[in-house]
mmCIF file with all atom_site columns, C-alpha atoms and ligand atoms in Angstrom:
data_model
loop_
_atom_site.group_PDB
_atom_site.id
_atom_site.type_symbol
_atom_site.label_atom_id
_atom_site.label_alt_id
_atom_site.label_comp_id
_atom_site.label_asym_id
_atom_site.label_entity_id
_atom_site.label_seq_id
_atom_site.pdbx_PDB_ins_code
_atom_site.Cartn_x
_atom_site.Cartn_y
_atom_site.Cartn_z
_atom_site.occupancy
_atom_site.B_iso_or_equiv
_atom_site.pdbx_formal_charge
_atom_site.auth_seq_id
_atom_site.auth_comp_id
_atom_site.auth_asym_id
_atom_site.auth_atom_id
_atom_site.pdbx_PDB_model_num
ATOM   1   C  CA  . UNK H 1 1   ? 0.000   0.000   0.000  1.00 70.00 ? 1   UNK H CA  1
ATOM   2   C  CA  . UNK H 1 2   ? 1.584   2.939   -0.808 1.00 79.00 ? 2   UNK H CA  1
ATOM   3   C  CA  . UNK H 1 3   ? 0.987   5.974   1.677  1.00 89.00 ? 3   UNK H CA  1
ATOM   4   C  CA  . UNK H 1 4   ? 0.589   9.984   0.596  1.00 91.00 ? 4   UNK H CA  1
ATOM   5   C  CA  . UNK H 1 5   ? 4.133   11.935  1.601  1.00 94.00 ? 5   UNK H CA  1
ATOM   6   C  CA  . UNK H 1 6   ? 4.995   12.164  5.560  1.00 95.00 ? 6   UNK H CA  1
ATOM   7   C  CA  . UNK H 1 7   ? 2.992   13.893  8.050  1.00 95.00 ? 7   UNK H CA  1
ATOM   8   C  CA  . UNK H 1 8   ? 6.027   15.208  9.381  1.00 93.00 ? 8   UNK H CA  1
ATOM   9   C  CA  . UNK H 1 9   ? 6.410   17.154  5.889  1.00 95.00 ? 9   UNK H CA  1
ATOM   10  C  CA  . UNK H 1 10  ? 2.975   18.836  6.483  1.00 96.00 ? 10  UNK H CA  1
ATOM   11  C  CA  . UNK H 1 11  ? 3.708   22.170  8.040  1.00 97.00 ? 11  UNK H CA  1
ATOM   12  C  CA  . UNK H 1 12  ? 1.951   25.833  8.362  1.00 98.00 ? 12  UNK H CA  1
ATOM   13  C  CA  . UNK H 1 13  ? -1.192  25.048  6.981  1.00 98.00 ? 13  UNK H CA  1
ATOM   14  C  CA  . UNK H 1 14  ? -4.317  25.780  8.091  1.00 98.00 ? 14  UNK H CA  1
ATOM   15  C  CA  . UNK H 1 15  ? -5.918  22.064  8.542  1.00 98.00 ? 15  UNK H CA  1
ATOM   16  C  CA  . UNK H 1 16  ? -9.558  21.087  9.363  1.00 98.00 ? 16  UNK H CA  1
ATOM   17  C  CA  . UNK H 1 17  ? -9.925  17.657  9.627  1.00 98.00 ? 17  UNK H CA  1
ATOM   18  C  CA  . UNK H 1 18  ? -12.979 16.370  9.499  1.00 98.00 ? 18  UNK H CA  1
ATOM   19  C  CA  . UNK H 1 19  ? -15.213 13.368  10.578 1.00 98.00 ? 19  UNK H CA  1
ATOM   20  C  CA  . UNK H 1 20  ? -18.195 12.114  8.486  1.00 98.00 ? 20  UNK H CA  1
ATOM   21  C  CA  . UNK H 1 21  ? -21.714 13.059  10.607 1.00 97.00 ? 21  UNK H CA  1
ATOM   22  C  CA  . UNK H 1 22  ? -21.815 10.948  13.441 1.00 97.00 ? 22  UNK H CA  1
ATOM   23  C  CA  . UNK H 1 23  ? -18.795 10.360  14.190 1.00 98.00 ? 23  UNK H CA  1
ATOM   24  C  CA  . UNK H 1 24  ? -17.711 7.106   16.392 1.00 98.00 ? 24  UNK H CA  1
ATOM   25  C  CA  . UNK H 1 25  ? -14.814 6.504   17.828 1.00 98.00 ? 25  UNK H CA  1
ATOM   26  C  CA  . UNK H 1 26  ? -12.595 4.959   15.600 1.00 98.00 ? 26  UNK H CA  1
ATOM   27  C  CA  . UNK H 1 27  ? -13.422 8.083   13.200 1.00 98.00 ? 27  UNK H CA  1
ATOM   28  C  CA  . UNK H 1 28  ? -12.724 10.698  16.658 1.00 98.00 ? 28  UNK H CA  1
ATOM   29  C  CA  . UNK H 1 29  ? -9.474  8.980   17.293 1.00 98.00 ? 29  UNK H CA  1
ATOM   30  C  CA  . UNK H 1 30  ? -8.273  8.758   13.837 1.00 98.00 ? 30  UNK H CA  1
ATOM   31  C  CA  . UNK H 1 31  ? -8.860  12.592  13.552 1.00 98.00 ? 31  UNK H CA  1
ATOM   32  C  CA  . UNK H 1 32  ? -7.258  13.086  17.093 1.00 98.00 ? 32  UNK H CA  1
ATOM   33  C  CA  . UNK H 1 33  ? -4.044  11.580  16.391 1.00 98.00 ? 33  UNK H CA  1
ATOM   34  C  CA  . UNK H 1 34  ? -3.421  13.209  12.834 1.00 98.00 ? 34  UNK H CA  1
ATOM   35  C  CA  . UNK H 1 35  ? -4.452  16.017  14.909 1.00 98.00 ? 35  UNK H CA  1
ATOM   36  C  CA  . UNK H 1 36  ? -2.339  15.842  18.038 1.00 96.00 ? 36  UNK H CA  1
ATOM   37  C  CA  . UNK H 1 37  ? 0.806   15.426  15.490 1.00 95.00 ? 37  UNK H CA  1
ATOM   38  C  CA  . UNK H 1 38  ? -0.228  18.099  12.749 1.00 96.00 ? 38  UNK H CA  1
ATOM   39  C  CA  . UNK H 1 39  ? -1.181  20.464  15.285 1.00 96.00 ? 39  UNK H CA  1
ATOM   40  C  CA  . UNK H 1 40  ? 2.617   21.145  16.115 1.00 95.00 ? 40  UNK H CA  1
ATOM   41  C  CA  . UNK H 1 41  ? 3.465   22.636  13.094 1.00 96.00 ? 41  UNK H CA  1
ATOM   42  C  CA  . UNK H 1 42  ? 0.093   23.580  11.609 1.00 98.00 ? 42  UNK H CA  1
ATOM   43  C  CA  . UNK H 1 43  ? -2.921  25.638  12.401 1.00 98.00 ? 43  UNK H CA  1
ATOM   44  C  CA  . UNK H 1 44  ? -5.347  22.455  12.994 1.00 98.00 ? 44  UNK H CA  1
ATOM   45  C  CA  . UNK H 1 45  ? -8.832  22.084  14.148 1.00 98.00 ? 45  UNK H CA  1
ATOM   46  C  CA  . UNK H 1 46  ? -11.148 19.021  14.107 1.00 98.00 ? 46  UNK H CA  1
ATOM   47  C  CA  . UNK H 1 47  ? -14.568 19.340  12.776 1.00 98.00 ? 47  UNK H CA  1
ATOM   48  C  CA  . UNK H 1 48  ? -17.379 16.819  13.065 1.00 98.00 ? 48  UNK H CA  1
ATOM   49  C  CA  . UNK H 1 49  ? -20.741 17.633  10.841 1.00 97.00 ? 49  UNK H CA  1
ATOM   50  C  CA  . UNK H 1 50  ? -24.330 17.390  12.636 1.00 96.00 ? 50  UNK H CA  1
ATOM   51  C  CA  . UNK H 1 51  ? -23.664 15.095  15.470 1.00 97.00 ? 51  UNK H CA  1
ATOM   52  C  CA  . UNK H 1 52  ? -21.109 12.758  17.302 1.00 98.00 ? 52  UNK H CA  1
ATOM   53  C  CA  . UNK H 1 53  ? -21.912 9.053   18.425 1.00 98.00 ? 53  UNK H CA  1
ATOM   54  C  CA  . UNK H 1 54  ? -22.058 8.726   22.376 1.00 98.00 ? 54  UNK H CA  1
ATOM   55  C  CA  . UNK H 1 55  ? -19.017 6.546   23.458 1.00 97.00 ? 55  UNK H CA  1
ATOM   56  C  CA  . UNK H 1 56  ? -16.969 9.144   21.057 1.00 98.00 ? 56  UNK H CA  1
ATOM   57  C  CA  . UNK H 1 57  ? -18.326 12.455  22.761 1.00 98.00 ? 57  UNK H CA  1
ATOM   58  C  CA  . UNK H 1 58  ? -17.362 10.507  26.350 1.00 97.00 ? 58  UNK H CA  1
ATOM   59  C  CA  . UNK H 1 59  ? -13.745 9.678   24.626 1.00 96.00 ? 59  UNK H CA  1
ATOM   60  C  CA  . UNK H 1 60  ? -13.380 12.878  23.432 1.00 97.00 ? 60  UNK H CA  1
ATOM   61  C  CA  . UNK H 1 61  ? -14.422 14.554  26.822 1.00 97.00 ? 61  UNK H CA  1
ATOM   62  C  CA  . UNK H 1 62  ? -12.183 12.227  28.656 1.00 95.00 ? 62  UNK H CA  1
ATOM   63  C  CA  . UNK H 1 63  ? -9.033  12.310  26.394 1.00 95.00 ? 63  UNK H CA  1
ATOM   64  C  CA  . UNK H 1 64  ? -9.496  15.989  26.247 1.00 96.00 ? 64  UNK H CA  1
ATOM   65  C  CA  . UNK H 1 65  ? -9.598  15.973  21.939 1.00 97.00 ? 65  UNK H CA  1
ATOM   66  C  CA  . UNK H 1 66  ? -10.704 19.230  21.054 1.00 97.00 ? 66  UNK H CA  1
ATOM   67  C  CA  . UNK H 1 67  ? -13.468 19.474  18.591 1.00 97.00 ? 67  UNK H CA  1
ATOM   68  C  CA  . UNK H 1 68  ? -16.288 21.454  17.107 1.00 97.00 ? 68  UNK H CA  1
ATOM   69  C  CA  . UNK H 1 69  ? -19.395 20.027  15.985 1.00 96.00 ? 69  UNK H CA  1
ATOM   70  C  CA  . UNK H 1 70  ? -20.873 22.128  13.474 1.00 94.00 ? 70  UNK H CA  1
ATOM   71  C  CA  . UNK H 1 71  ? -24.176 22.616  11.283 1.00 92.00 ? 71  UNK H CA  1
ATOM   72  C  CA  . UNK H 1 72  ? -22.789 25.241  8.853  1.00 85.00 ? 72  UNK H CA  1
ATOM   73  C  CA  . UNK H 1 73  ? -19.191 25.777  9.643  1.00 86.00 ? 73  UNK H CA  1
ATOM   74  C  CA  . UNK H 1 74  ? -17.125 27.821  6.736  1.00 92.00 ? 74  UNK H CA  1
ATOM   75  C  CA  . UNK H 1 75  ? -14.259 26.095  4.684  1.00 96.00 ? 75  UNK H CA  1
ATOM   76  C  CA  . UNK H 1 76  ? -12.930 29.048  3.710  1.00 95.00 ? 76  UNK H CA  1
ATOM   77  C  CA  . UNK H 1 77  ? -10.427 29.526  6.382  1.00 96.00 ? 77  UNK H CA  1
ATOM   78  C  CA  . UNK H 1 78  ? -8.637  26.437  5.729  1.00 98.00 ? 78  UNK H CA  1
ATOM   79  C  CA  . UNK H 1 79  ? -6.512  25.376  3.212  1.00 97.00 ? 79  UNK H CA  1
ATOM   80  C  CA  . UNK H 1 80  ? -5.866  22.175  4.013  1.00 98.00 ? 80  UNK H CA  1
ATOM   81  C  CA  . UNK H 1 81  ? -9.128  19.433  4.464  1.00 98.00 ? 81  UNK H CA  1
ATOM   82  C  CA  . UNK H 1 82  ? -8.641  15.643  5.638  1.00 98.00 ? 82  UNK H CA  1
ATOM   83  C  CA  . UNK H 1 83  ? -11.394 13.442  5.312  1.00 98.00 ? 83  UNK H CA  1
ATOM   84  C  CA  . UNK H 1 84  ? -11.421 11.074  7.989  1.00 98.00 ? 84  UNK H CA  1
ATOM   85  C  CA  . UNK H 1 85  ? -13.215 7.706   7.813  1.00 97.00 ? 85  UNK H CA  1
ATOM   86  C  CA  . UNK H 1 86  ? -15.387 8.301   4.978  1.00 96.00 ? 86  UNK H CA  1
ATOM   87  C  CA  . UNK H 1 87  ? -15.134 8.537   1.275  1.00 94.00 ? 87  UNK H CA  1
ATOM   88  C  CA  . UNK H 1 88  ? -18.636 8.996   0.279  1.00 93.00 ? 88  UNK H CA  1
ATOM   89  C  CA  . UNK H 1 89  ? -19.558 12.712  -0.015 1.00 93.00 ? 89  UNK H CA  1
ATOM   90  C  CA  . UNK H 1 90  ? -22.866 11.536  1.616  1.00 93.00 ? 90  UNK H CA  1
ATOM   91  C  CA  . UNK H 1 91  ? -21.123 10.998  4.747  1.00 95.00 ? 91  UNK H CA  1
ATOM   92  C  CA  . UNK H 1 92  ? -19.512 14.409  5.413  1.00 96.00 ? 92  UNK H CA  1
ATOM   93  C  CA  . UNK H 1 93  ? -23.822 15.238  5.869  1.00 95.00 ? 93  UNK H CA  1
ATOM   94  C  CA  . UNK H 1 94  ? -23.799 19.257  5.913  1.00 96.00 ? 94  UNK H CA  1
ATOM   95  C  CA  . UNK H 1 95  ? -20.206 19.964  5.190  1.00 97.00 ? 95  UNK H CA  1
ATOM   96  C  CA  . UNK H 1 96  ? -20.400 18.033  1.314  1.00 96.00 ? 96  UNK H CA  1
ATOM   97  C  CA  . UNK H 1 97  ? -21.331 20.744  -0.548 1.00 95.00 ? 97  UNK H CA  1
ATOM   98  C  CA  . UNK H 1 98  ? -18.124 22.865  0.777  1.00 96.00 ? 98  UNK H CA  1
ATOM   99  C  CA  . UNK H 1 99  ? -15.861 19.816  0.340  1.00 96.00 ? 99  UNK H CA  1
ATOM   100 C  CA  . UNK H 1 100 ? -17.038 19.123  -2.861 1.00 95.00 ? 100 UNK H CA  1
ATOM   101 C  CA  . UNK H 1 101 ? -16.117 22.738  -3.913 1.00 95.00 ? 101 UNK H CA  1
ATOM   102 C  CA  . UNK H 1 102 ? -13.350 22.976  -1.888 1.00 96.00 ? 102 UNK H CA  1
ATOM   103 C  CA  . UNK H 1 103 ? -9.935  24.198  -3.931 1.00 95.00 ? 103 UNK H CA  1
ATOM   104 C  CA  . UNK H 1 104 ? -6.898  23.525  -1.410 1.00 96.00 ? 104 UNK H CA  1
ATOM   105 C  CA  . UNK H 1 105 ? -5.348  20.798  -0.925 1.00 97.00 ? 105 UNK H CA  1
ATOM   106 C  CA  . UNK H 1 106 ? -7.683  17.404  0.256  1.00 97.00 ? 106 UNK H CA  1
ATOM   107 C  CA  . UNK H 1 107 ? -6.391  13.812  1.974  1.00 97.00 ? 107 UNK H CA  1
ATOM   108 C  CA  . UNK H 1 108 ? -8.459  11.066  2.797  1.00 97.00 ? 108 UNK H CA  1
ATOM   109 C  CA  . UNK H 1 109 ? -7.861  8.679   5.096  1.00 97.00 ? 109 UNK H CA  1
ATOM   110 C  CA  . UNK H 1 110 ? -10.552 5.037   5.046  1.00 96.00 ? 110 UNK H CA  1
ATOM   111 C  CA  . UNK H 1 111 ? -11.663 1.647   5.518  1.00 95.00 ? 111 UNK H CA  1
ATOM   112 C  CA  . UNK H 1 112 ? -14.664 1.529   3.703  1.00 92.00 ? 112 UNK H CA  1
ATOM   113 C  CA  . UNK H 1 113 ? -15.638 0.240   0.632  1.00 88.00 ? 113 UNK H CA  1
ATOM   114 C  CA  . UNK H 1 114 ? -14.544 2.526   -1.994 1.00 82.00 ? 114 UNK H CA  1
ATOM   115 C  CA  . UNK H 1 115 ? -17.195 4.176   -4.191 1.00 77.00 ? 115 UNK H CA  1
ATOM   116 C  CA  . UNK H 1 116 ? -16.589 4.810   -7.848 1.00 74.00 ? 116 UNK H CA  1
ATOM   117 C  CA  . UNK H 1 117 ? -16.529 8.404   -7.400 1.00 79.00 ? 117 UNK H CA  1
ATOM   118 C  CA  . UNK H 1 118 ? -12.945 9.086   -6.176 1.00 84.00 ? 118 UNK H CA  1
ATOM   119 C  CA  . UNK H 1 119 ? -13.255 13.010  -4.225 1.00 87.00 ? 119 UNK H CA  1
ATOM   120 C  CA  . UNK H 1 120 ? -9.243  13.034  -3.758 1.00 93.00 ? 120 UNK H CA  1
ATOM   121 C  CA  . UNK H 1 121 ? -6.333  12.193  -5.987 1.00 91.00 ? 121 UNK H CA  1
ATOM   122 C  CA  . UNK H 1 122 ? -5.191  9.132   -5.249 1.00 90.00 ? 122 UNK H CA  1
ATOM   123 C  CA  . UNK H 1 123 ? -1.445  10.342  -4.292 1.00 93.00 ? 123 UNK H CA  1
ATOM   124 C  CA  . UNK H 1 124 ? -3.145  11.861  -1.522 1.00 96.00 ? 124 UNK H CA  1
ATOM   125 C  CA  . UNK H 1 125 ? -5.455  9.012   -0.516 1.00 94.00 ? 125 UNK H CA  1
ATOM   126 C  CA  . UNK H 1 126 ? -4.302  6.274   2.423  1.00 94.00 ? 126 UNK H CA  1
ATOM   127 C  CA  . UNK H 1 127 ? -7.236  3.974   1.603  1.00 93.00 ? 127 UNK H CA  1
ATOM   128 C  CA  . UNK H 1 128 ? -7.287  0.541   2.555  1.00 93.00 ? 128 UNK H CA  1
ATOM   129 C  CA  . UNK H 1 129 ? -10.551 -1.723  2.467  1.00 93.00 ? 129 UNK H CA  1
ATOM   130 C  CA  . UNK H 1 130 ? -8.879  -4.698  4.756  1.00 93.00 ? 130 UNK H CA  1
ATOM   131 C  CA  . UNK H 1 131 ? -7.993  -2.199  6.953  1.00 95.00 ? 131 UNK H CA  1
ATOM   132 C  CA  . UNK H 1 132 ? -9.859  -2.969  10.218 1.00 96.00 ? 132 UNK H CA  1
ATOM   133 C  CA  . UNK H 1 133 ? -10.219 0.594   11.297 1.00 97.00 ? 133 UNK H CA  1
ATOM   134 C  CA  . UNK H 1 134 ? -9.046  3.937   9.948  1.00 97.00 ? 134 UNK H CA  1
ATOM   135 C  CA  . UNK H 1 135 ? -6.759  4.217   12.728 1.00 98.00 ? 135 UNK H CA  1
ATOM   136 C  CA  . UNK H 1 136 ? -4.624  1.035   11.766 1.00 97.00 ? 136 UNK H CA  1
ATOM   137 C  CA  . UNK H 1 137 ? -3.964  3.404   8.768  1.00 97.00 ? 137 UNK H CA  1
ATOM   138 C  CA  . UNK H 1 138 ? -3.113  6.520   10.971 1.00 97.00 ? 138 UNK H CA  1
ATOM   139 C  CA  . UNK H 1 139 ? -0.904  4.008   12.867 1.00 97.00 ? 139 UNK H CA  1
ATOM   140 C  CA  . UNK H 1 140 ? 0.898   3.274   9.923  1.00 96.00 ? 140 UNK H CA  1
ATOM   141 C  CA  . UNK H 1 141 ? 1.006   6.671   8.323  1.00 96.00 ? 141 UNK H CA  1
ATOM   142 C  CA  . UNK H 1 142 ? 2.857   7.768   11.793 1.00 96.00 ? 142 UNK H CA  1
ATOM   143 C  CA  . UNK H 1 143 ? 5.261   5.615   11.732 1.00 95.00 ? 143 UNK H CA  1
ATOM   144 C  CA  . UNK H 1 144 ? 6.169   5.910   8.106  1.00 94.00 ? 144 UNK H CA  1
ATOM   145 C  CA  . UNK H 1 145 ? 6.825   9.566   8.901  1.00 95.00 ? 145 UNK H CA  1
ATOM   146 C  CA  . UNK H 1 146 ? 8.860   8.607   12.101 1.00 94.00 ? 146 UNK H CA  1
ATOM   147 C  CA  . UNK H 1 147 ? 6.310   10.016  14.416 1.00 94.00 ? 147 UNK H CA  1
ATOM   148 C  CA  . UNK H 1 148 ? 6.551   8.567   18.009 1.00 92.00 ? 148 UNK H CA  1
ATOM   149 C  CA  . UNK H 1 149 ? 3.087   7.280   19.762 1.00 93.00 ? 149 UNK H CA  1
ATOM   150 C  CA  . UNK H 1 150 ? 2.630   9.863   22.689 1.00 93.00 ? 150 UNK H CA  1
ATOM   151 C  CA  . UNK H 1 151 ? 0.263   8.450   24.904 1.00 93.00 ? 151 UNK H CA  1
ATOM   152 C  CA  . UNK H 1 152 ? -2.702  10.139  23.819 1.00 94.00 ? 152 UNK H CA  1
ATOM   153 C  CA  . UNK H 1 153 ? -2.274  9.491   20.577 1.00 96.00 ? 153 UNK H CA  1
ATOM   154 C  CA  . UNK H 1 154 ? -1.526  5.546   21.380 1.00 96.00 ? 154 UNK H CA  1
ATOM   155 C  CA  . UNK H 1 155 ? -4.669  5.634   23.811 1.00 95.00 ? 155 UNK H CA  1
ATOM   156 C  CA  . UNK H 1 156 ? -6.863  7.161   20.628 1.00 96.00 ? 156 UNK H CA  1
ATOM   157 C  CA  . UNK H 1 157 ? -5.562  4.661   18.129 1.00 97.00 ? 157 UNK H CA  1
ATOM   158 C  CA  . UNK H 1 158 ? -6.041  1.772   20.427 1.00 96.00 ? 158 UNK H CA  1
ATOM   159 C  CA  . UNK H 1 159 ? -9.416  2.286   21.052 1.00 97.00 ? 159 UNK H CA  1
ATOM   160 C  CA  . UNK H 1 160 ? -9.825  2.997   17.232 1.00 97.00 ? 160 UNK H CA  1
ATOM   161 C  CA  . UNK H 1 161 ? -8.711  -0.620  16.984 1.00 97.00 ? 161 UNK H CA  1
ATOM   162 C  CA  . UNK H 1 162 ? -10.853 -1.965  19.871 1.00 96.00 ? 162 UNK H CA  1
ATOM   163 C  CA  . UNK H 1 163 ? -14.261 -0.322  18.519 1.00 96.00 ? 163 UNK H CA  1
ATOM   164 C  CA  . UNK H 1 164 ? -14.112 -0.912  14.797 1.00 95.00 ? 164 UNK H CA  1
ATOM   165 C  CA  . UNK H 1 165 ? -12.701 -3.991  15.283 1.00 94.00 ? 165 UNK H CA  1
ATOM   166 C  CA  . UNK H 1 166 ? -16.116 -5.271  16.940 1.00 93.00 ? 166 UNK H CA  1
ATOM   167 C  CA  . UNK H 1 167 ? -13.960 -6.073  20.072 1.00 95.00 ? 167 UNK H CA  1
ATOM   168 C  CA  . UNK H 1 168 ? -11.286 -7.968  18.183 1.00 94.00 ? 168 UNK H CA  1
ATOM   169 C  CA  . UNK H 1 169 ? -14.058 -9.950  16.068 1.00 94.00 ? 169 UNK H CA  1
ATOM   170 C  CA  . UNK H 1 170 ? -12.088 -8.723  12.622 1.00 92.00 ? 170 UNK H CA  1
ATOM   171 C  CA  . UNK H 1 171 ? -8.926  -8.469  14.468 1.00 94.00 ? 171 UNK H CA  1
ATOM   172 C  CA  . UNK H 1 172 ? -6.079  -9.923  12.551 1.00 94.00 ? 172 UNK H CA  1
ATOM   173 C  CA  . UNK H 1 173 ? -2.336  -10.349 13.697 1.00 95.00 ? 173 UNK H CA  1
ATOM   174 C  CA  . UNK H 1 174 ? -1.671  -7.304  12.408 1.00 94.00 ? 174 UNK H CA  1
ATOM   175 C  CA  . UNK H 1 175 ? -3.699  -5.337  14.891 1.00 95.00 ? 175 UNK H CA  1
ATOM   176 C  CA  . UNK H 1 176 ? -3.015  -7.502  17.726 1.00 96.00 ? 176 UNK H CA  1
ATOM   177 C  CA  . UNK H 1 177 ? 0.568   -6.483  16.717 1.00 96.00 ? 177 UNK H CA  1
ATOM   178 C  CA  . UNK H 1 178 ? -0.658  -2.523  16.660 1.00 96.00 ? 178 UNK H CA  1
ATOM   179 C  CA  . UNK H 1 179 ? -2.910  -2.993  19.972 1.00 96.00 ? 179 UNK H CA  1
ATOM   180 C  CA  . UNK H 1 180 ? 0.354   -4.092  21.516 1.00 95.00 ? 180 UNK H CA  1
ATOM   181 C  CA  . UNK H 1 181 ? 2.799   -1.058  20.470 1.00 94.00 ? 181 UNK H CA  1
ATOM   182 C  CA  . UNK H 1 182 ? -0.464  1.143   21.277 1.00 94.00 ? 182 UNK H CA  1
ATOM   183 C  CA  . UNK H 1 183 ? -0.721  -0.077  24.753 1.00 92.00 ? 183 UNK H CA  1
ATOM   184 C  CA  . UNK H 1 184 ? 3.169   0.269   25.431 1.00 91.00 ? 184 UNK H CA  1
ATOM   185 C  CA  . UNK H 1 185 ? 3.200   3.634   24.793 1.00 90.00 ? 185 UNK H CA  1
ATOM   186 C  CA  . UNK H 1 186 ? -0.639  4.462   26.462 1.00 84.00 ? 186 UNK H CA  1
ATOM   187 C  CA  . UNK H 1 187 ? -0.322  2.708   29.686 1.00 77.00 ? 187 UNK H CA  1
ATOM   188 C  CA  . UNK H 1 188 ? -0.326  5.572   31.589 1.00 64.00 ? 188 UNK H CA  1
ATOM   189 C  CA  . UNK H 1 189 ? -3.793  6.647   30.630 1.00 61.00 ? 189 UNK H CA  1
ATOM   190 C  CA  . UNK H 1 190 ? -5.049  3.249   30.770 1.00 59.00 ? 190 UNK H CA  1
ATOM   191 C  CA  . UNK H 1 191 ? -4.374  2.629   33.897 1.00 59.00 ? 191 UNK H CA  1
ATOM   192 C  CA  . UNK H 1 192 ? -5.505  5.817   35.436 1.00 54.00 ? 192 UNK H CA  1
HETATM 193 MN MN1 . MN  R 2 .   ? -14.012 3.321   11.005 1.00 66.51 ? 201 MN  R MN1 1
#
């Protein structure tokens, strides 16, 4: 699988990354760790359209991920969109028409089933459909651009895994592999 240019490479931008409508947690956590590295270097906010699943507004409170849900939020300030955990137009609810017009630069990070209509160029795309959960992708993305696990970001990604994972029901050795490194660096906040 190849994977779009480091994160690490990403820098003074004005990013919004955003959720599709409803966000759960393995969509919340994906956005929070591209969000707790990007942020560093880059003017970075995470939107979610309309509404956000339970367990992920409790995560989100608890992990202290900032966010802003929005019905109408403007585009225009950014320059820099990420789609997480989508890649149907459908799913970014209130925010599609903007996206769909949008003229800066676009990623897209998934796990679903692709849909013919592609909304980013595919050097910019980290799509993978046996990808249990979006944040096995972020976890790879990281560490392809040398980015260490803090422990929030290990804590997000692992219960990214968990979730979408249906409680290790899809789990492969690959994520028991992740889930591992994840809890290494997280164990701090788990055990709290
Ligand atoms: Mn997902």
């Amino acid at each position: 699988m190849l994977l779009p240019k480091p994160l690490s490479s990403i820098k003074g931008k004005k990013i919004a990354l955003i959720t599709h409508s409803g966000a759960d947690v393995d969509a919340i956590c994906a956005a929070a760790s591209l969000y707790f590295s990007l942020a560093k270097k880059n003017k970075a906010s995470i939107l979610v359209p309309e509404h956000i699943s339970l367990p992920a507004k409790s995560l989100a409170k608890k992990l202290k991920i900032p966010y802003t849900l929005t019905q109408k939020q403007s585009l225009k300030q950014f320059d820099t969109l990420f789609l997480v955990d989508f890649n149907d137009l459908k799913m970014a609810g209130v925010l599609a028409p903007q996206i769909k017009s949008f003229k800066g630069t676009l990623f897209l990070i998934d796990h679903h089933r692709t849909t013919k209509k592609k909304i980013v160029p595919s050097q910019n795309t980290l799509a993978d459909q046996n990808a249990v959960a979006s944040c096995e992708l972020v976890f790879d993305w990281l560490k392809k651009s040398h980015i260490s696990l803090d422990r929030r970001t290990a804590t997000c990604l692992a219960a990214g895994l968990v979730t979408d994972s249906a409680y290790f029901l899809t789990a492969n050795s690959k994520t028991f592999s992740m889930m591992s490194s994840c809890l290494k660096s997280s164990e701090p906040l788990f055990s709290r």
